C-alpha atoms as one frame of an Amber mdcrd trajectory, in Angstrom:
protein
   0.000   0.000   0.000   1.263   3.029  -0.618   1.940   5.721   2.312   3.422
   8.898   0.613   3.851   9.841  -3.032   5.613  12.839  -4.618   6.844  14.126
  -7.878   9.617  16.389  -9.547   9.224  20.080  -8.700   8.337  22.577 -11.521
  11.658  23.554 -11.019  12.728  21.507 -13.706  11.403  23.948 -16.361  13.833
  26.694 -15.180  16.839  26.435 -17.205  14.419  25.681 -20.928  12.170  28.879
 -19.777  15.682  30.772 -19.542  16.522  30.081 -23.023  12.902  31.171 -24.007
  13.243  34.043 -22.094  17.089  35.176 -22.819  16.643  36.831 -26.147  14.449
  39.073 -24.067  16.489  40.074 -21.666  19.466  39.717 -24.546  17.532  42.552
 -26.080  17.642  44.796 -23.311  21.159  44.830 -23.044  22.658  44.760 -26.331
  23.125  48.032 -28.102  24.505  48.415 -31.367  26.748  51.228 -32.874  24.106
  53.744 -33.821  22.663  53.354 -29.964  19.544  51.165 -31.098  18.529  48.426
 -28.735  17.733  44.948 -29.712  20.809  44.494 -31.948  20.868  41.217 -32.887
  17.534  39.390 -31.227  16.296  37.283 -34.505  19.808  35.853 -34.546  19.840
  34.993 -30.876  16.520  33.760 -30.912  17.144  31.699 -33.813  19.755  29.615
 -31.726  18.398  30.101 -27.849  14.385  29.041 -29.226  15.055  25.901 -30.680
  17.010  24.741 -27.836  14.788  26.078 -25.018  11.954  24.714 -26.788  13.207
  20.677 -27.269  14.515  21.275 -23.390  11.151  22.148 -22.383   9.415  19.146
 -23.635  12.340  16.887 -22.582  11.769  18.710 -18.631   8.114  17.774 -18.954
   8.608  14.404 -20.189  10.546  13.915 -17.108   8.148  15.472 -14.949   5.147
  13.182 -16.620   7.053   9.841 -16.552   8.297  10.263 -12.480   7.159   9.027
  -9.706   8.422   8.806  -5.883   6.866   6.619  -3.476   6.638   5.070  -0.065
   5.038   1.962   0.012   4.504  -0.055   3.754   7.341  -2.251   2.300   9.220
  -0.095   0.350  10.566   3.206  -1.407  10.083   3.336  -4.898  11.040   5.548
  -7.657  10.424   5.265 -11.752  11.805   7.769 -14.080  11.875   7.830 -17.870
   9.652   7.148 -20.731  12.131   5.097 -23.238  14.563   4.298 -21.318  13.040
   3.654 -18.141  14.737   3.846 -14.481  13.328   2.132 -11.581  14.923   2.007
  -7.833  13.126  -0.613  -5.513  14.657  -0.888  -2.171  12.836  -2.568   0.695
  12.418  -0.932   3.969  14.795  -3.159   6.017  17.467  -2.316   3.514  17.582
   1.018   3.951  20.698   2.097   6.150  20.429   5.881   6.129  18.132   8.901
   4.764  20.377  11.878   3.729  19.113  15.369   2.700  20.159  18.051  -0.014
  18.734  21.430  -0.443  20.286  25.056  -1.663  19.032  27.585  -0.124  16.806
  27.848  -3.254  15.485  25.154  -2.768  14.168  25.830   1.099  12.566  28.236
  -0.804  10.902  26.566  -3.127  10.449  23.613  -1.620  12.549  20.782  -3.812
  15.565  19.001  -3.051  17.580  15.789  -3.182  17.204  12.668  -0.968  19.922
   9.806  -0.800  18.741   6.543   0.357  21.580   4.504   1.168  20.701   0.991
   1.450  23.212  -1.996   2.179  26.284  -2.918   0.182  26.731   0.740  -0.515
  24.610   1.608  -2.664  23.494   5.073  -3.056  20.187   6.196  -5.136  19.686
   9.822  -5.598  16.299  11.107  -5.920  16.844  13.943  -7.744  14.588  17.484
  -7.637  11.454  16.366  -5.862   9.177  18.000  -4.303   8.365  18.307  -0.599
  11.695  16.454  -0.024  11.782  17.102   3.707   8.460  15.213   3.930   9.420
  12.519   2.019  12.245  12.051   4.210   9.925  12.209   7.371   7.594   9.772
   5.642  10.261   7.422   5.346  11.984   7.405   8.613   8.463   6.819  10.252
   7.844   3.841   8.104  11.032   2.675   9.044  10.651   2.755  12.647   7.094
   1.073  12.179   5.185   4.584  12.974   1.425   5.335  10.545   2.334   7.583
   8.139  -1.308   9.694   8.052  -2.010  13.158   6.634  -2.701  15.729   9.528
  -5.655  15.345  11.775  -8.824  16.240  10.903 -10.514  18.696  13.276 -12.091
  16.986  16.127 -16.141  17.561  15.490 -17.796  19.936  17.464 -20.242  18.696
  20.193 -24.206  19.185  19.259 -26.418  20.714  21.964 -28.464  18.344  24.304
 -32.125  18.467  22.832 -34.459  19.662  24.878 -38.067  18.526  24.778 -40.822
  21.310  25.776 -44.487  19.897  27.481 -47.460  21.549  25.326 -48.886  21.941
  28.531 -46.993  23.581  31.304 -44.361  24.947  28.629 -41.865  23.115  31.063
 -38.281  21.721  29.339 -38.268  17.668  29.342 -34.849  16.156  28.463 -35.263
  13.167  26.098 -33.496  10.634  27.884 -36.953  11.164  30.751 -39.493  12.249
  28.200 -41.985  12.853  30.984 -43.139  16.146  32.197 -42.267  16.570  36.127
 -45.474  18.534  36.809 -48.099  17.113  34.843 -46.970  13.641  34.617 -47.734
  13.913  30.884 -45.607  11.989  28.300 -43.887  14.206  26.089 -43.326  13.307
  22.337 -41.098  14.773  19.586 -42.763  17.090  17.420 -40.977  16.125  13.990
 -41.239  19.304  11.281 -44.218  18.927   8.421
């Protein structure tokens, strides 16, 4: 069963969006002889385009194709859509849980986790998201802990109903639906 799943962080699609971007920014910059700005922008976007452009779809082929997971057994991950990558390790393998983020990345929220698992073996999982939770997840499903999402709110406690006698106009608590004065039964009135 799986416990936690995550996925690459849009941060992949920084670097093709710069080359999109950079005969932009190229343009604001550049100046040719005669002081006109722009000099040279089809050329650069000639070159930069392309490139950004075949990135871009690579990036979200990568993102599409990914998957990170934590299952109660073990931690899987799958990347690639030709040539396919898959890490299994089981749970009981796993030696140590080791965390990489720039400072960019506690920003935004991506990073690297290495799962060393014995014999040495190291398996990067590159540029995911919520990598700090992923590493939480597994450590608790390690040490046998549920992994659950957050508690719901606990639910609010409803009002004791109160019964009223048509007679003396005197409250009458279900639980005793008879009137203390009258001796009358009380009933619940139940909305036409």
């Amino acid at each position: 069963r799986v416990q936690w799943r995550t996925r690459l962080h849009w941060m992949v699609f920084f670097w093709p969006a710069f080359f999109i971007i950079a005969p932009f920014l190229f343009s604001l910059v550049r100046i040719d002889h005669r002081g006109a700005a722009g000099a040279g922008v089809p050329e650069f976007m000639a070159v930069f385009w392309p490139i950004g452009l075949v990135w871009g779809v690579l990036a979200g082929l990568r993102m599409w194709t990914s998957e990170f997971a934590i299952t109660d057994k073990r931690v899987l991950a799958k990347a690639g859509f030709i040539r396919r990558k898959t890490i299994e390790i089981f749970l009981a393998k796993v030696e140590s849980v080791q965390l990489q983020q720039s400072i960019l990345g506690r920003f935004l929220d991506y990073g690297t986790v290495i799962v060393a698992g014995t014999g040495a073996s190291k398996n990067s999982l590159k540029n995911i998201e919520s990598p700090l939770q992923f590493r939480r997840a597994l450590q608790s499903q390690m040490s046998g802990e549920a992994v659950s999402p957050p508690p719901e709110p606990a639910p609010t406690r409803a009002r004791p109903v109160l019964l009223m006698c048509p007679t003396c106009q005197i409250p009458v608590t279900p639980a005793k639906p008879i009137c203390p004065k009258c001796g009358q039964r009380v009933r619940l009135s139940r909305p036409a």
